[in-house]
Amino acid sequence: MQISDTLLTELDSLHPKQRAAVLHDGNVVLRAGPGSGKTRTLVARIAYVLQTQISAFRGVACITYTNAAAEEIRRRVLRSGVRAEGRITCSTVHAFCLNEILRAFGHLTGQPVPQAGQVLNKSATQVLLQRCFDQVGIAEVLAHERMPQSTRIRRALACNETLDSFDPREVQAARLYEEQLIVRDEIDFEAMVTRAVHLVREHAHVRDLLRARFPHLVVDEYQDLGGVLHELVLALRDLAGITIFAVGDTDQSVFGFTGADAKYLTELADRADFCDLELEVNYRSGQDIITAAEAALGLSRGRLAREGAPPGDVNIEQVDGGLQDHARVACDLVEQAQSKGISPERIAILYPARGPLLDAVRSELTRRGLDFRHEGDDKLPAGSLSRFVQRCASRAVTNYQIHAASGADRADMLRRTQAPSLASLARALTTLRTDAQLPLPPSRLFLPRALQLCLDPGELYPAEAPALAWLEQLRAGLALDEVAAGHPDQDNTSSLDGLAGLCRSKNLVLQDLARGEEVIGKVLLATYHAAKGREFDTVILPGLLQGLIPRDVPIGNKKWRRPTERELAEQRRTFYVALTRAESTVTMIIGPGYETKNGYWISRGPSAFVIEMQRRLPEEQT
C-alpha cells in the first residue's frame, strides 16, 4: 500500500533506529530510554501498520500503563493523517482484558460478563482479603498493608512461578481469595487479566477472532506490566499469531512491589523471532543531566543528547537544617525559575514517598501562595466515572482560561494546554454508557453537543466558581446517574454522590475537581513514581537524605527493615527516573538529617545515591 505524504514526512524525520523499528515487518522489542522519542516511534509504528500492513477492516490494539498515556497515543495517531478512527484501541491492560476479551467473547465461552457492581473496588477488595486472612488464621495481618504482597502472590500463582519467597499462610489466603471471587460471582482488576489469559489459552476461536480484529498488538512500558500480561502476550504471539511491538526500558522498572519485573522484557528480547532494537539518543535532557543520571544509576549506557542541545544544569544545594530548610530552598528555586519566565506547569518538585518531607513542602508552597497541584491527593473518589468528571472539569477550566485570555497569552495557552479534547471526552462517555449497558442516543452528534453545553466557557463557571452547581449540571445534562447505577465497577456506583458530598462539605471550586488533570499555571508536586513518563523544564528534588531515599521498608505494626539488594536497586531506578524528567535544570537538595513525624532527629547525612553519583561523575561536573 502507498504511504501518505504526511506519514512519509514523519518517517523521514525519524532517527535511523526509530525508522528501523517502525518499518520492521515482524515482532519487535524496542528498548527506549528516557527522552528517546519512544512515544513518537510507537505512534509512527501504529500509523504505518494501519496504512500499509492491514486492511481497512482490521485494527491495532495498544496497551499501556495509564489512561492518560493511552489517550495521548490515540490522539497522536488520529492526528497522523492515517484513517484510524474505529481501527485503533488504546487502553490499560485491565480495560483491554475486560472490554476486548472478557466482554467481547465471554458469551461464546460461557464466561459471565460483569454486571452492575460486580467489579470490586479497592475497599471491597481489602474487606474480602482480610476475611481470607482471618479464615487461614492470620487475623493479625492487615489487608490494607499487605495488598501489594497479595498481588505479587496472585500473579506468581497465575504464572506458575515459585512461591518459596512468600509466607505459606499468605499464599493460602491468596488461593482462598481467588476461590471466593468465583463463589461470589465477582471480579477485581487483577482477576480480569488472569481470566483473559485463560480464555485466550483455552479457546481457539477466541484467538482466531482476536487475530482477525487485531493482527498487531503494541505494548508500552512493558517492564512495568508484570508476569500475567507477559503470559497474555506470549499466548497472543505463539497461539494466535499476533505480531507484537513491545516498548520498554529495564532501567525504568520501578513497580516491583506489584510483581512487575524487567526480566519479562529481557526474555522477549532474547527470543529468536523478535528483533531487539535500542534507542540511544535522549531528545529531552542536556548531556550533563544524562551523565549525572547514569552516574546515579551506576550503569553507563552511553546515551547522548540530541545534536546541538544545551548541556543542562545539574546543581546540588546543601542546607544546614532539616526538612523545613529543604522546603524553603525548594520554594526559592520555584520562584527563581518563574522569574526567568518558566511557566509553573513546567516546574516539578518530586519526592520519594509521603511523610514529613511532603508535609513541609506543601506547607511552604501554601504559605508563599505558590499555585501547585499535588498529584498524590486522594480525596476525590476513585473510578472511571470520577476520572471522567475530573477531565470534564479540566476541559471547562482550560476553556475558560483561554476564553478569558487575549493576544499572545491566548496563543501561548492554546499551544501549551493538555486538557482533554471534546472528542476524547465523548469517547469516554460512550464507553461508560456501553459498560453500564445503556443505549446510546439515536444521534451520534448528541454526546458532543451535550458535552459542549456542559463545558461552555461562559461567565457562570470560571475556575474559582463553586463546583457543586457545575457538577449537578453535568450529572443532569449527561444522565450520569444512570451510568453510575448500571456500571459494573463498584467505584462508579457511589462516586457521583461522593463528589457532590465533598463539594458541599469542603466548598470545592471547579479548579479542585480539575486537579487530577494537567492544569495551566500550577507547579507539580508528585512522587518519583507519579512523575514517570512526564517531562519538565525544571526538576527540584528535596529530601535527598539517607533514610528517605533509599528508605527502609515497612513490615507492619510500625516496624521497618533495611531494603534488600533487589529493593535497593529498584529505589535507585526511581531516583534515576526522577532525574531524567528534567530538560534544562535539575537541583538536588541535601543536608545533615531530618525530623521524623514524632520529632526525633535522624542524622544519617545525604543519600548514598547522591554520594555515589558525585563519586562517579567527571571532575568538571562535581
Coordinates of N, CA and C in Angstrom, one line a residue, residues 477-603:
G477 N -27.2 16.8 32.6 CA -27.1 17.0 31.2 C -26.7 15.7 30.5
L478 N -25.8 14.9 31.1 CA -25.3 13.7 30.5 C -25.9 12.4 31.1
A479 N -26.9 12.6 32.0 CA -27.5 11.4 32.6 C -26.5 10.5 33.3
L480 N -25.6 11.1 34.0 CA -24.5 10.3 34.6 C -25.0 9.4 35.7
D481 N -26.1 9.7 36.4 CA -26.6 8.8 37.4 C -27.1 7.5 36.9
E482 N -27.6 7.5 35.7 CA -27.9 6.2 35.0 C -26.7 5.4 34.8
V483 N -25.6 6.0 34.4 CA -24.3 5.3 34.2 C -23.9 4.7 35.6
A484 N -23.9 5.5 36.6 CA -23.5 5.0 37.9 C -24.3 3.8 38.4
A485 N -25.6 3.9 38.2 CA -26.4 2.8 38.7 C -26.2 1.5 37.9
G486 N -25.8 1.5 36.6 CA -25.7 0.3 35.9 C -24.3 -0.2 35.6
H487 N -23.3 0.6 36.1 CA -21.9 0.3 35.7 C -21.4 -0.9 36.6
P488 N -20.6 -1.8 36.0 CA -20.1 -3.0 36.8 C -19.1 -2.6 37.9
D489 N -18.3 -1.5 37.7 CA -17.3 -1.1 38.6 C -17.9 -0.5 39.8
Q490 N -17.6 -1.1 41.0 CA -18.2 -0.6 42.3 C -17.7 0.8 42.6
D491 N -16.6 1.2 42.1 CA -16.1 2.6 42.4 C -17.0 3.6 41.7
N492 N -17.7 3.2 40.6 CA -18.6 4.2 39.9 C -19.9 4.3 40.6
T493 N -20.3 3.3 41.4 CA -21.7 3.3 41.9 C -22.0 4.5 42.8
S494 N -21.0 4.9 43.6 CA -21.2 6.0 44.6 C -20.3 7.2 44.3
S495 N -19.6 7.2 43.2 CA -18.6 8.3 43.0 C -19.3 9.6 42.8
L496 N -20.4 9.7 42.1 CA -21.0 11.0 41.9 C -21.5 11.6 43.2
D497 N -22.2 10.7 44.0 CA -22.6 11.2 45.4 C -21.4 11.6 46.2
G498 N -20.4 10.8 46.1 CA -19.2 11.2 46.9 C -18.6 12.5 46.4
L499 N -18.5 12.8 45.1 CA -18.0 14.0 44.6 C -18.9 15.2 45.1
A500 N -20.2 15.0 45.0 CA -21.2 16.0 45.5 C -21.0 16.3 46.9
G501 N -20.9 15.3 47.7 CA -20.7 15.4 49.2 C -19.4 16.2 49.5
L502 N -18.3 15.9 48.8 CA -17.1 16.7 49.0 C -17.3 18.2 48.6
C503 N -18.0 18.4 47.5 CA -18.2 19.8 47.0 C -18.9 20.6 48.1
R504 N -19.9 19.9 48.8 CA -20.7 20.6 49.8 C -19.8 20.8 51.1
S505 N -19.2 19.7 51.5 CA -18.5 19.8 52.8 C -17.2 20.6 52.8
K506 N -16.5 20.6 51.6 CA -15.2 21.2 51.5 C -15.3 22.5 50.7
N507 N -16.5 22.9 50.3 CA -16.7 24.1 49.5 C -15.7 24.1 48.3
L508 N -15.7 23.0 47.6 CA -14.7 22.9 46.5 C -15.1 23.8 45.3
V509 N -14.1 24.3 44.7 CA -14.3 25.1 43.4 C -14.0 24.2 42.2
L510 N -14.3 24.7 41.1 CA -14.2 23.9 39.9 C -12.7 23.5 39.7
Q511 N -11.8 24.3 40.0 CA -10.4 24.0 39.9 C -10.0 22.8 40.7
D512 N -10.7 22.6 41.9 CA -10.4 21.5 42.7 C -10.7 20.2 42.0
L513 N -11.8 20.2 41.3 CA -12.2 18.9 40.6 C -11.3 18.7 39.4
A514 N -10.7 19.7 38.9 CA -9.8 19.5 37.7 C -8.4 19.1 38.1
R515 N -8.1 19.0 39.4 CA -6.7 18.8 39.8 C -6.1 17.5 39.3
G516 N -7.0 16.5 39.0 CA -6.4 15.2 38.5 C -5.9 15.3 37.1
E517 N -6.0 16.4 36.4 CA -5.6 16.6 35.0 C -4.5 17.7 35.0
E518 N -3.9 17.8 33.8 CA -2.9 18.9 33.6 C -3.6 20.2 33.6
V519 N -3.2 21.1 34.4 CA -3.8 22.4 34.5 C -2.7 23.5 34.4
I520 N -3.0 24.5 33.5 CA -2.1 25.5 33.2 C -1.9 26.4 34.5
G521 N -0.6 26.7 34.8 CA -0.4 27.7 35.9 C -0.1 27.1 37.2
K522 N 0.1 25.8 37.3 CA 0.4 25.2 38.6 C 1.6 24.3 38.6
V523 N 2.5 24.5 39.6 CA 3.7 23.6 39.8 C 3.2 22.2 40.2
L524 N 3.9 21.2 39.7 CA 3.5 19.8 40.0 C 4.3 19.4 41.3
L525 N 3.6 18.8 42.2 CA 4.2 18.2 43.4 C 3.8 16.7 43.3
A526 N 4.8 15.8 43.2 CA 4.4 14.4 42.9 C 5.6 13.5 43.4
T527 N 5.2 12.2 43.6 CA 6.3 11.2 43.9 C 7.1 11.0 42.6
Y528 N 8.2 10.3 42.8 CA 9.0 9.9 41.6 C 8.2 9.0 40.7
H529 N 7.4 8.1 41.3 CA 6.6 7.1 40.6 C 5.6 7.8 39.7
A530 N 4.9 8.8 40.3 CA 3.8 9.5 39.6 C 4.3 10.4 38.5
A531 N 5.6 10.8 38.6 CA 6.2 11.6 37.5 C 6.7 10.8 36.3
K532 N 6.7 9.5 36.4 CA 7.2 8.7 35.4 C 6.4 9.0 34.1
G533 N 7.2 9.1 33.0 CA 6.6 9.3 31.7 C 6.3 10.8 31.4
R534 N 6.6 11.7 32.4 CA 6.4 13.1 32.2 C 7.7 13.8 31.9
E535 N 7.7 15.1 31.5 CA 8.9 15.9 31.4 C 8.6 17.3 31.8
F536 N 9.7 18.0 32.3 CA 9.6 19.3 32.8 C 10.9 20.1 32.5
D537 N 10.8 21.4 32.4 CA 12.0 22.2 32.2 C 12.9 22.1 33.4
T538 N 12.2 22.2 34.6 CA 13.0 22.3 35.9 C 12.4 21.3 36.8
V539 N 13.4 20.5 37.4 CA 13.0 19.5 38.4 C 13.8 19.8 39.7
I540 N 13.1 19.8 40.8 CA 13.6 20.0 42.1 C 13.4 18.8 43.0
L541 N 14.5 18.3 43.6 CA 14.5 17.1 44.4 C 14.9 17.3 45.8
P542 N 14.0 17.7 46.7 CA 14.3 17.9 48.1 C 14.4 16.6 48.8
G543 N 14.9 16.6 50.0 CA 14.9 15.4 50.9 C 15.8 14.3 50.4
L544 N 16.9 14.6 49.8 CA 17.8 13.5 49.3 C 18.7 13.2 50.5
L545 N 18.1 12.4 51.5 CA 18.7 12.1 52.7 C 18.7 10.6 53.0
Q546 N 19.7 10.1 53.5 CA 19.8 8.6 53.9 C 18.7 8.3 54.9
G547 N 17.8 7.4 54.5 CA 16.7 7.1 55.3 C 15.4 7.5 54.7
L548 N 15.5 8.5 53.8 CA 14.3 8.9 53.0 C 14.5 8.3 51.5
I549 N 15.7 8.4 51.0 CA 16.0 7.8 49.7 C 17.4 7.4 49.7
P550 N 17.9 6.1 49.8 CA 16.9 5.0 49.9 C 16.3 4.9 51.3
R551 N 15.1 4.4 51.3 CA 14.3 4.4 52.6 C 14.1 2.9 53.0
D552 N 13.9 2.8 54.3 CA 13.6 1.5 54.9 C 12.2 1.0 54.4
V553 N 12.0 -0.3 54.6 CA 10.7 -0.9 54.0 C 9.8 -1.3 55.2
P554 N 8.5 -0.8 55.2 CA 7.6 -1.1 56.3 C 7.2 -2.6 56.3
I555 N 7.2 -3.2 57.4 CA 6.8 -4.7 57.5 C 5.6 -4.8 58.4
G556 N 4.8 -3.8 58.7 CA 3.6 -3.9 59.6 C 3.9 -3.6 61.0
N557 N 2.8 -3.2 61.7 CA 2.9 -2.9 63.2 C 4.0 -1.8 63.5
K558 N 4.1 -0.9 62.6 CA 5.1 0.2 62.7 C 6.5 -0.2 62.8
K559 N 6.8 -1.4 62.2 CA 8.2 -1.9 62.1 C 8.8 -1.7 60.7
W560 N 10.1 -1.6 60.7 CA 10.8 -1.4 59.4 C 12.0 -2.3 59.3
R561 N 12.4 -2.5 58.1 CA 13.7 -3.2 57.9 C 14.4 -2.5 56.7
R562 N 15.7 -2.8 56.7 CA 16.5 -2.2 55.6 C 16.1 -2.9 54.3
P563 N 16.2 -2.2 53.2 CA 15.9 -2.8 51.9 C 16.8 -3.9 51.5
T564 N 16.3 -4.9 50.8 CA 17.1 -5.9 50.2 C 17.9 -5.4 49.0
E565 N 18.8 -6.1 48.5 CA 19.6 -5.6 47.3 C 18.6 -5.4 46.1
R566 N 17.7 -6.2 45.9 CA 16.7 -6.0 44.9 C 15.9 -4.8 45.1
E567 N 15.4 -4.5 46.3 CA 14.6 -3.3 46.6 C 15.5 -2.1 46.5
L568 N 16.7 -2.2 46.9 CA 17.6 -1.1 46.8 C 17.9 -0.7 45.4
A569 N 18.0 -1.7 44.5 CA 18.2 -1.4 43.1 C 17.0 -0.7 42.5
E570 N 15.8 -1.1 42.9 CA 14.6 -0.5 42.4 C 14.5 0.9 42.9
Q571 N 14.8 1.2 44.1 CA 14.8 2.6 44.6 C 15.8 3.4 43.8
R572 N 17.0 2.8 43.5 CA 18.0 3.6 42.7 C 17.4 3.9 41.3
R573 N 16.6 3.0 40.8 CA 16.0 3.3 39.5 C 14.9 4.4 39.6
T574 N 14.2 4.4 40.7 CA 13.2 5.5 40.8 C 13.9 6.9 40.9
F575 N 15.1 6.9 41.6 CA 15.8 8.2 41.6 C 16.3 8.5 40.2
Y576 N 16.7 7.5 39.4 CA 17.1 7.8 38.0 C 16.0 8.3 37.2
V577 N 14.8 7.8 37.4 CA 13.6 8.3 36.7 C 13.3 9.7 37.1
A578 N 13.4 10.1 38.4 CA 13.2 11.5 38.8 C 14.2 12.4 38.1
L579 N 15.5 12.0 38.1 CA 16.5 12.9 37.5 C 16.2 13.1 36.0
T580 N 15.8 12.1 35.3 CA 15.6 12.2 33.9 C 14.3 12.8 33.4
R581 N 13.5 13.3 34.4 CA 12.3 14.1 34.0 C 12.8 15.5 33.5
A582 N 14.0 15.9 33.8 CA 14.4 17.3 33.6 C 14.9 17.5 32.2
E583 N 14.5 18.6 31.6 CA 15.0 19.0 30.3 C 16.2 19.9 30.4
S584 N 16.1 21.0 31.3 CA 17.1 22.0 31.4 C 17.9 22.0 32.7
T585 N 17.1 21.9 33.8 CA 17.7 22.1 35.1 C 17.2 21.0 36.1
V586 N 18.1 20.4 36.9 CA 17.7 19.6 38.0 C 18.6 20.0 39.2
T587 N 17.9 20.2 40.3 CA 18.6 20.6 41.5 C 18.2 19.6 42.6
M588 N 19.3 19.0 43.2 CA 19.2 18.1 44.3 C 19.5 18.8 45.7
I589 N 18.7 18.6 46.7 CA 18.8 19.3 48.0 C 19.2 18.2 49.0
I590 N 20.4 18.4 49.6 CA 20.9 17.5 50.7 C 21.1 18.3 52.0
G591 N 21.4 17.5 53.0 CA 21.6 18.1 54.3 C 22.1 17.1 55.3
P592 N 22.2 17.5 56.6 CA 22.7 16.5 57.6 C 21.7 15.5 58.1
G593 N 20.4 15.8 58.0 CA 19.4 14.8 58.5 C 18.0 15.4 58.4
Y594 N 17.1 14.7 59.2 CA 15.7 15.1 59.1 C 15.0 14.7 60.4
E595 N 13.8 15.4 60.6 CA 13.0 15.1 61.7 C 11.9 14.0 61.3
T596 N 11.6 13.1 62.2 CA 10.5 12.2 62.0 C 9.2 12.8 62.3
K597 N 8.1 12.1 62.1 CA 6.8 12.7 62.5 C 6.7 12.9 64.0
N598 N 7.4 12.1 64.7 CA 7.3 12.2 66.2 C 8.4 13.2 66.7
G599 N 9.1 13.9 65.8 CA 10.0 14.9 66.3 C 11.4 14.4 66.6
Y600 N 11.7 13.1 66.3 CA 13.1 12.6 66.5 C 14.0 13.1 65.4
W601 N 15.2 13.4 65.7 CA 16.2 13.9 64.7 C 17.0 12.6 64.2
I602 N 17.0 12.4 62.9 CA 17.7 11.3 62.3 C 18.9 11.9 61.5
S603 N 20.1 11.7 62.0 CA 21.3 12.3 61.4 C 22.1 11.2 60.7

